[in-house]
Tab-separated table of C-alpha atoms in Angstrom:
chain	number	residue	atom	x	y	z
A	18	UNK	CA	-14.439	16.093	-13.051
A	19	UNK	CA	-13.309	13.722	-10.269
A	20	UNK	CA	-15.943	12.092	-8.120
A	21	UNK	CA	-15.501	13.401	-4.612
A	22	UNK	CA	-17.354	10.470	-3.117
A	23	UNK	CA	-19.980	12.669	-1.437
A	24	UNK	CA	-20.713	16.328	-0.670
A	25	UNK	CA	-17.749	18.085	0.868
A	26	UNK	CA	-15.627	14.936	0.789
A	27	UNK	CA	-12.087	14.942	-0.595
A	28	UNK	CA	-11.669	13.073	-3.906
A	29	UNK	CA	-10.243	9.566	-3.536
A	30	UNK	CA	-6.395	9.878	-3.381
A	31	UNK	CA	-5.898	6.930	-5.769
A	32	UNK	CA	-6.261	6.140	-9.514
A	33	UNK	CA	-9.228	3.811	-8.975
A	34	UNK	CA	-11.466	6.351	-10.816
A	35	UNK	CA	-9.519	5.622	-14.014
A	36	UNK	CA	-9.994	1.882	-13.691
A	37	UNK	CA	-13.720	2.284	-12.971
A	38	UNK	CA	-14.335	4.573	-15.952
A	39	UNK	CA	-15.172	1.846	-18.483
A	40	UNK	CA	-15.770	4.295	-21.371
A	41	UNK	CA	-12.166	5.526	-21.208
A	42	UNK	CA	-10.288	5.043	-24.532
A	43	UNK	CA	-7.276	7.422	-24.345
A	44	UNK	CA	-5.120	8.106	-21.266
A	45	UNK	CA	-2.292	10.649	-21.555
A	46	UNK	CA	0.453	10.705	-18.900
A	47	UNK	CA	2.573	13.805	-18.907
A	48	UNK	CA	4.608	16.325	-16.918
A	49	UNK	CA	8.060	17.828	-16.490
A	50	UNK	CA	11.112	15.749	-17.482
A	51	UNK	CA	12.517	13.403	-14.817
A	52	UNK	CA	9.416	13.106	-12.587
A	53	UNK	CA	8.680	9.464	-13.336
A	54	UNK	CA	6.127	9.654	-16.176
A	55	UNK	CA	7.274	6.358	-17.776
A	56	UNK	CA	7.048	4.433	-14.472
A	57	UNK	CA	3.550	5.853	-13.857
A	58	UNK	CA	2.301	5.179	-17.405
A	59	UNK	CA	3.732	1.634	-17.258
A	60	UNK	CA	1.956	0.945	-13.936
A	61	UNK	CA	-1.303	2.548	-15.138
A	62	UNK	CA	-1.198	0.287	-18.207
A	63	UNK	CA	-0.595	-2.770	-15.973
A	64	UNK	CA	-3.559	-1.819	-13.732
A	65	UNK	CA	-5.792	-1.151	-16.728
A	66	UNK	CA	-4.827	-4.535	-18.202
A	67	UNK	CA	-6.349	-6.169	-15.090
A	68	UNK	CA	-9.643	-4.350	-15.692
A	69	UNK	CA	-9.899	-4.087	-19.520
A	70	UNK	CA	-9.837	-6.537	-22.427
A	71	UNK	CA	-6.728	-5.137	-24.176
A	72	UNK	CA	-4.328	-2.255	-23.448
A	73	UNK	CA	-1.689	-0.530	-25.570
A	74	UNK	CA	0.947	1.737	-24.004
A	75	UNK	CA	2.743	4.045	-26.454
A	76	UNK	CA	5.865	6.097	-25.790
A	77	UNK	CA	6.020	9.339	-27.780
A	78	UNK	CA	9.115	10.482	-25.895
A	79	UNK	CA	12.275	10.403	-28.074
A	80	UNK	CA	14.186	9.167	-24.973
A	81	UNK	CA	12.124	5.925	-25.053
A	82	UNK	CA	12.327	4.702	-21.450
A	83	UNK	CA	9.445	2.248	-21.861
A	84	UNK	CA	11.866	-0.519	-22.835
A	85	UNK	CA	13.924	0.210	-19.687
A	86	UNK	CA	10.838	0.225	-17.435
A	87	UNK	CA	9.642	-3.187	-18.623
A	88	UNK	CA	13.208	-4.433	-19.343
A	89	UNK	CA	12.072	-5.547	-22.779
A	90	UNK	CA	12.866	-4.220	-26.247
A	91	UNK	CA	9.979	-2.418	-27.955
A	92	UNK	CA	9.739	-1.039	-31.536
A	93	UNK	CA	7.369	1.154	-33.564
A	94	UNK	CA	5.007	-1.840	-33.830
A	95	UNK	CA	2.907	-3.104	-30.891
A	96	UNK	CA	4.682	-5.886	-28.960
A	97	UNK	CA	3.122	-8.108	-26.312
A	98	UNK	CA	4.626	-7.361	-22.875
A	99	UNK	CA	6.160	-10.484	-21.305
A	100	UNK	CA	3.966	-11.954	-18.572
A	101	UNK	CA	0.724	-10.580	-20.079
A	102	UNK	CA	-1.740	-11.749	-22.724
A	103	UNK	CA	-3.544	-8.400	-23.181
A	104	UNK	CA	-0.890	-5.649	-22.654
A	105	UNK	CA	1.047	-4.338	-25.633
A	106	UNK	CA	3.734	-1.622	-25.869
A	107	UNK	CA	5.264	0.390	-28.728
A	108	UNK	CA	7.769	3.286	-29.033
A	109	UNK	CA	7.451	5.861	-31.846
A	110	UNK	CA	9.679	8.731	-32.888
A	111	UNK	CA	7.833	12.054	-33.190
A	112	UNK	CA	9.334	12.775	-36.591
A	113	UNK	CA	8.679	11.629	-40.143
A	114	UNK	CA	10.597	8.497	-41.025
A	115	UNK	CA	12.088	8.104	-44.506
A	116	UNK	CA	10.242	4.853	-45.264
A	117	UNK	CA	6.904	6.586	-44.633
A	118	UNK	CA	7.059	8.076	-48.129
A	119	UNK	CA	6.761	6.632	-51.601
A	120	UNK	CA	9.986	8.053	-53.086
A	121	UNK	CA	12.702	10.670	-52.714
A	122	UNK	CA	10.683	13.247	-54.608
A	123	UNK	CA	7.781	13.044	-52.179
A	124	UNK	CA	10.158	12.987	-49.223
A	125	UNK	CA	12.056	16.027	-50.508
A	126	UNK	CA	8.889	18.046	-51.041
A	127	UNK	CA	7.513	17.143	-47.615
A	128	UNK	CA	10.915	17.985	-46.118
A	129	UNK	CA	10.598	21.467	-47.579
A	130	UNK	CA	7.068	21.704	-46.213
A	131	UNK	CA	8.156	20.633	-42.700
A	132	UNK	CA	10.863	23.291	-42.736
A	133	UNK	CA	8.320	25.943	-43.711
A	134	UNK	CA	5.859	24.921	-41.011
A	135	UNK	CA	7.436	24.033	-37.647
A	136	UNK	CA	5.849	20.960	-36.084
A	137	UNK	CA	4.132	19.633	-39.225
A	138	UNK	CA	6.520	16.640	-39.334
A	139	UNK	CA	5.546	15.584	-35.807
A	140	UNK	CA	1.885	16.137	-36.718
A	141	UNK	CA	2.123	13.889	-39.768
A	142	UNK	CA	3.977	11.203	-37.828
A	143	UNK	CA	1.381	11.334	-35.066
A	144	UNK	CA	-1.399	11.019	-37.701
A	145	UNK	CA	0.316	7.965	-39.181
A	146	UNK	CA	0.613	6.376	-35.751
A	147	UNK	CA	-3.067	7.120	-34.963
A	148	UNK	CA	-4.083	5.545	-38.274
A	149	UNK	CA	-2.204	2.382	-37.184
A	150	UNK	CA	-3.735	2.370	-33.709
A	151	UNK	CA	-7.282	2.865	-35.097
A	152	UNK	CA	-6.936	-0.258	-37.253
A	153	UNK	CA	-6.329	-2.243	-34.033
A	154	UNK	CA	-9.068	-2.832	-31.507
A	155	UNK	CA	-7.524	-1.913	-28.162
A	156	UNK	CA	-9.885	-1.211	-25.273
A	157	UNK	CA	-7.705	1.622	-23.998
A	158	UNK	CA	-4.514	3.365	-25.177
A	159	UNK	CA	-2.038	4.919	-22.698
A	160	UNK	CA	0.367	7.595	-23.987
A	161	UNK	CA	3.701	7.982	-22.197
A	162	UNK	CA	4.367	11.494	-23.501
A	163	UNK	CA	7.527	13.572	-23.830
A	164	UNK	CA	8.146	16.462	-21.412
A	165	UNK	CA	5.447	19.159	-21.167
A	166	UNK	CA	6.478	21.361	-24.161
A	167	UNK	CA	6.369	18.434	-26.605
A	168	UNK	CA	3.014	17.273	-25.170
A	169	UNK	CA	1.453	20.711	-25.710
A	170	UNK	CA	2.694	20.673	-29.311
A	171	UNK	CA	1.083	17.281	-29.754
A	172	UNK	CA	-2.266	18.798	-28.764
A	173	UNK	CA	-1.757	21.566	-31.341
A	174	UNK	CA	-1.282	19.080	-34.227
A	175	UNK	CA	-4.704	19.607	-35.860
A	176	UNK	CA	-4.024	23.375	-36.113
A	177	UNK	CA	-0.501	22.653	-37.434
A	178	UNK	CA	-1.821	20.390	-40.194
A	179	UNK	CA	-4.403	23.062	-41.028
A	180	UNK	CA	-1.497	25.446	-41.683
A	181	UNK	CA	0.176	22.854	-43.867
A	182	UNK	CA	-2.962	22.461	-45.980
A	183	UNK	CA	-3.317	26.260	-46.316
A	184	UNK	CA	0.280	26.496	-47.521
A	185	UNK	CA	-0.294	23.652	-50.014
A	186	UNK	CA	-3.429	25.377	-51.332
A	187	UNK	CA	-1.524	28.681	-51.658
A	188	UNK	CA	1.196	26.894	-53.675
A	189	UNK	CA	-1.425	25.218	-55.846
A	190	UNK	CA	-3.187	28.479	-56.534
A	191	UNK	CA	0.050	30.311	-57.229
A	192	UNK	CA	1.702	27.802	-59.542
A	193	UNK	CA	-1.371	26.127	-61.115
A	194	UNK	CA	-0.393	23.017	-63.045
A	195	UNK	CA	3.314	23.880	-63.194
A	196	UNK	CA	4.208	21.311	-60.550
A	197	UNK	CA	2.303	18.521	-62.377
A	198	UNK	CA	4.022	19.391	-65.689
A	199	UNK	CA	7.458	19.367	-63.991
A	200	UNK	CA	6.870	15.939	-62.416
A	201	UNK	CA	5.830	14.467	-65.776
A	202	UNK	CA	8.745	16.147	-67.560
A	203	UNK	CA	11.317	14.590	-65.157
A	204	UNK	CA	9.515	11.265	-65.117
A	205	UNK	CA	8.654	11.328	-61.406
A	206	UNK	CA	5.210	9.871	-62.026
A	207	UNK	CA	2.062	10.690	-60.062
A	208	UNK	CA	3.537	10.260	-56.543
A	209	UNK	CA	4.649	13.897	-56.442
A	210	UNK	CA	1.371	15.059	-57.999
A	211	UNK	CA	0.030	18.071	-56.071
A	212	UNK	CA	-3.409	16.417	-55.678
A	213	UNK	CA	-1.799	13.262	-54.308
A	214	UNK	CA	0.130	15.248	-51.688
A	215	UNK	CA	-2.881	17.347	-50.882
A	216	UNK	CA	-4.903	14.151	-50.484
A	217	UNK	CA	-2.236	12.753	-48.182
A	218	UNK	CA	-2.368	15.787	-45.901
A	219	UNK	CA	-6.182	15.906	-46.061
A	220	UNK	CA	-6.317	12.229	-45.030
A	221	UNK	CA	-4.023	12.856	-42.060
A	222	UNK	CA	-5.997	15.936	-41.059
A	223	UNK	CA	-9.227	13.914	-41.149
A	224	UNK	CA	-7.725	11.268	-38.860
A	225	UNK	CA	-6.353	13.847	-36.414
A	226	UNK	CA	-9.619	15.808	-36.335
A	227	UNK	CA	-11.607	12.655	-35.701
A	228	UNK	CA	-9.275	11.685	-32.824
A	229	UNK	CA	-9.186	15.249	-31.619
A	230	UNK	CA	-12.986	15.162	-31.169
A	231	UNK	CA	-12.481	12.062	-29.044
A	232	UNK	CA	-9.697	13.775	-27.040
A	233	UNK	CA	-12.154	16.528	-26.105
A	234	UNK	CA	-14.715	14.006	-24.834
A	235	UNK	CA	-14.155	13.510	-21.056
A	236	UNK	CA	-15.946	10.133	-21.251
A	237	UNK	CA	-13.274	8.885	-23.689
A	238	UNK	CA	-10.102	10.818	-22.752
A	239	UNK	CA	-8.296	12.011	-19.667
A	240	UNK	CA	-4.816	13.427	-18.890
A	241	UNK	CA	-2.862	12.313	-15.829
A	242	UNK	CA	-0.327	14.894	-14.636
A	243	UNK	CA	2.786	13.515	-12.964
A	244	UNK	CA	4.951	15.779	-10.808
A	245	UNK	CA	7.248	15.919	-7.787
A	246	UNK	CA	6.746	18.149	-4.722
A	247	UNK	CA	9.072	20.980	-5.804
A	248	UNK	CA	8.456	24.530	-7.077
A	249	UNK	CA	9.386	24.035	-10.738
A	250	UNK	CA	7.258	20.900	-11.011
A	251	UNK	CA	4.282	22.659	-9.361
A	252	UNK	CA	4.681	25.568	-11.809
A	253	UNK	CA	4.911	23.203	-14.800
A	254	UNK	CA	1.824	21.263	-13.652
A	255	UNK	CA	-0.163	24.504	-13.297
A	256	UNK	CA	0.891	25.498	-16.820
A	257	UNK	CA	-0.063	22.053	-18.169
A	258	UNK	CA	-3.479	22.026	-16.459
A	259	UNK	CA	-4.260	25.522	-17.831
A	260	UNK	CA	-3.230	24.482	-21.374
A	261	UNK	CA	-5.335	21.289	-21.140
A	262	UNK	CA	-8.353	23.397	-20.126
A	263	UNK	CA	-7.691	25.676	-23.137
A	264	UNK	CA	-7.687	22.576	-25.422
A	265	UNK	CA	-10.824	21.288	-23.640
A	266	UNK	CA	-9.057	18.100	-22.556
A	267	UNK	CA	-10.205	16.541	-19.272
A	268	UNK	CA	-7.729	16.261	-16.373
A	269	UNK	CA	-8.672	15.231	-12.863
A	270	UNK	CA	-5.761	13.066	-11.681
A	271	UNK	CA	-2.416	14.276	-10.336
A	272	UNK	CA	0.301	11.868	-9.252
A	273	UNK	CA	2.898	13.370	-6.876
A	274	UNK	CA	5.956	11.141	-7.104
A	275	UNK	CA	9.132	10.847	-4.986
A	276	UNK	CA	7.480	11.948	-1.741
A	277	UNK	CA	9.609	11.612	1.425
A	278	UNK	CA	7.671	10.316	4.449
A	279	UNK	CA	8.837	11.005	7.987
A	280	UNK	CA	9.307	7.339	8.875
A	281	UNK	CA	13.034	7.035	9.519
A	282	UNK	CA	13.903	6.557	13.176
A	283	UNK	CA	17.336	8.083	12.628
A	284	UNK	CA	17.251	11.878	12.997
A	285	UNK	CA	18.531	13.767	9.928
A	286	UNK	CA	18.561	17.540	9.541
A	287	UNK	CA	18.723	17.225	5.746
A	288	UNK	CA	15.835	14.767	5.638
A	289	UNK	CA	13.753	16.937	7.972
A	290	UNK	CA	14.385	20.030	5.808
A	291	UNK	CA	13.436	18.161	2.598
A	292	UNK	CA	10.237	16.756	4.171
A	293	UNK	CA	9.261	20.221	5.372
A	294	UNK	CA	9.908	21.718	1.888
A	295	UNK	CA	7.964	18.955	0.153
A	296	UNK	CA	5.012	19.307	2.502
A	297	UNK	CA	4.755	23.000	1.644
A	298	UNK	CA	4.307	22.164	-2.051
A	299	UNK	CA	2.024	19.175	-1.356
A	300	UNK	CA	-0.256	21.559	0.602
A	301	UNK	CA	-0.227	23.930	-2.395
A	302	UNK	CA	-1.187	21.100	-4.749
A	303	UNK	CA	-4.153	20.249	-2.519
A	304	UNK	CA	-5.157	23.903	-2.320
A	305	UNK	CA	-4.947	24.474	-6.119
A	306	UNK	CA	-6.513	21.164	-7.142
A	307	UNK	CA	-9.000	20.361	-4.361
A	308	UNK	CA	-11.337	18.646	-6.869
A	309	UNK	CA	-8.573	16.396	-8.345
A	310	UNK	CA	-7.681	12.857	-7.351
A	311	UNK	CA	-4.189	13.440	-5.919
A	312	UNK	CA	-2.084	10.300	-5.441
A	313	UNK	CA	1.161	10.482	-3.435
A	314	UNK	CA	3.895	7.954	-4.160
A	315	UNK	CA	6.869	7.336	-1.866
A	316	UNK	CA	10.500	7.884	-2.876
A	317	UNK	CA	12.135	4.451	-2.931
A	318	UNK	CA	15.772	3.551	-2.224
A	319	UNK	CA	15.890	1.648	-5.532
A	320	UNK	CA	14.695	2.062	-9.153
A	321	UNK	CA	11.383	0.555	-10.282
A	322	UNK	CA	12.434	-1.632	-13.230
A	323	UNK	CA	10.947	-4.830	-14.562
A	324	UNK	CA	7.396	-6.181	-14.486
A	325	UNK	CA	7.640	-7.566	-10.948
A	326	UNK	CA	8.936	-4.240	-9.510
A	327	UNK	CA	6.234	-2.335	-11.364
A	328	UNK	CA	3.525	-4.662	-10.051
A	329	UNK	CA	4.836	-4.390	-6.500
A	330	UNK	CA	4.869	-0.579	-6.663
A	331	UNK	CA	1.376	-0.471	-8.251
A	332	UNK	CA	-0.268	-1.101	-4.865
A	333	UNK	CA	0.510	2.530	-3.897
A	334	UNK	CA	-1.662	3.669	-6.868
A	335	UNK	CA	-4.707	1.899	-5.368
A	336	UNK	CA	-4.112	2.336	-1.600
A	337	UNK	CA	-2.738	5.584	-0.086
A	338	UNK	CA	0.798	5.074	1.235
A	339	UNK	CA	1.119	5.194	5.023
A	340	UNK	CA	4.423	5.780	6.783
A	341	UNK	CA	5.659	2.656	8.538
A	342	UNK	CA	6.529	4.671	11.637
A	343	UNK	CA	4.471	7.258	13.529
A	344	UNK	CA	6.325	9.947	15.485
A	345	UNK	CA	5.688	10.211	19.234
A	346	UNK	CA	4.610	6.597	19.762
A	347	UNK	CA	6.208	4.112	22.190
A	348	UNK	CA	7.197	1.948	19.170
A	349	UNK	CA	8.935	4.847	17.445
A	350	UNK	CA	10.942	5.869	20.531
A	351	UNK	CA	11.886	2.226	21.255
A	352	UNK	CA	13.122	1.815	17.661
A	353	UNK	CA	15.094	5.054	17.885
A	354	UNK	CA	16.732	3.965	21.188
A	355	UNK	CA	17.598	0.591	19.678
A	356	UNK	CA	19.202	2.219	16.610
A	357	UNK	CA	21.129	4.714	18.758
A	358	UNK	CA	22.447	1.873	20.981
A	359	UNK	CA	23.547	-0.053	17.890
A	360	UNK	CA	25.245	3.075	16.468
A	361	UNK	CA	26.988	3.656	19.823
A	362	UNK	CA	28.322	0.065	19.889
A	363	UNK	CA	29.691	0.445	16.329
A	364	UNK	CA	31.351	3.779	17.197
A	365	UNK	CA	32.956	2.266	20.373
A	366	UNK	CA	34.277	-0.731	18.369
A	367	UNK	CA	35.749	1.636	15.769
A	368	UNK	CA	37.353	3.769	18.502
A	369	UNK	CA	38.945	0.628	20.054
A	370	UNK	CA	40.399	-0.372	16.643
A	371	UNK	CA	41.836	3.103	16.139
A	372	UNK	CA	43.388	3.154	19.620
A	373	UNK	CA	44.993	-0.263	19.094
A	374	UNK	CA	46.332	0.800	15.727
A	375	UNK	CA	47.840	3.953	17.268
A	376	UNK	CA	49.538	1.906	20.049
A	377	UNK	CA	51.103	-0.477	17.447
A	378	UNK	CA	52.416	2.488	15.456
């Protein structure tokens, strides 16, 4: 679990623990849709690139926002991110692609199999991707995952492939050599041979089981939960943390994104209400996850797009954000008076213009 930095001390509210854990090989970033997972996974990969020899960030979200975050086109093959010499990115679709298979016969059979066992297509695609990643020697791999439901399915892939193998074995036992005879009769060759297909699934299962063992090792793998300070996001994070515990996957970092800080000198009832609501959920996060490293990120007036913007925003991952203005200080009251005077002058100028316009009419 997270290092609290001493007895009774609160865990460090940053992601420095991830950068300092040199044994880390797999970092998953996940959470509810629309909370900023891609921005967070992009920044984590940038920070890791400054501490590790080589980093690969992979998007398994069909929406593929990684290209938008870095403002660079990525494909299903690792591509060097512009401005770096050790950071690579790739985007994969969590479904079986047609060119993954030897011929139409094999594809057709596997299509039938995927229909019979929900999720086996994603499992096989994930296995293919892991095979590719394992042939490359990256120091650490960051996964920008799809929304929570898809991520939980990804963790169930070994069990899904197990079902696929059981179904294959049942078909083999039921029909004996009938399938082999049919393939030879129609001249389809050995690609659709039952043993070849069984071997294919077995190979994928071996890869996934090997990686799954690594996923359950807290020295090698961790899961970073990204959320926003609202009820549904809190609920989704709680569900995710419980599921991760069930799958024995380590999680000790939570990033709370889009936090409003009370630093605007202008008084706003709406802003005050939102800040109060957010604070209620932030307090609940701290109560539920008192042994987690909880990092709060500010809501910005603009999007975080492009390498420069990502690097600028990354400082909030390493140093807790502090509001620029503190309520009740001389400086804050002076700024508020100055803004009110400025607003009064603008209102008086507008009133003069309206009066002059009315006189002309």
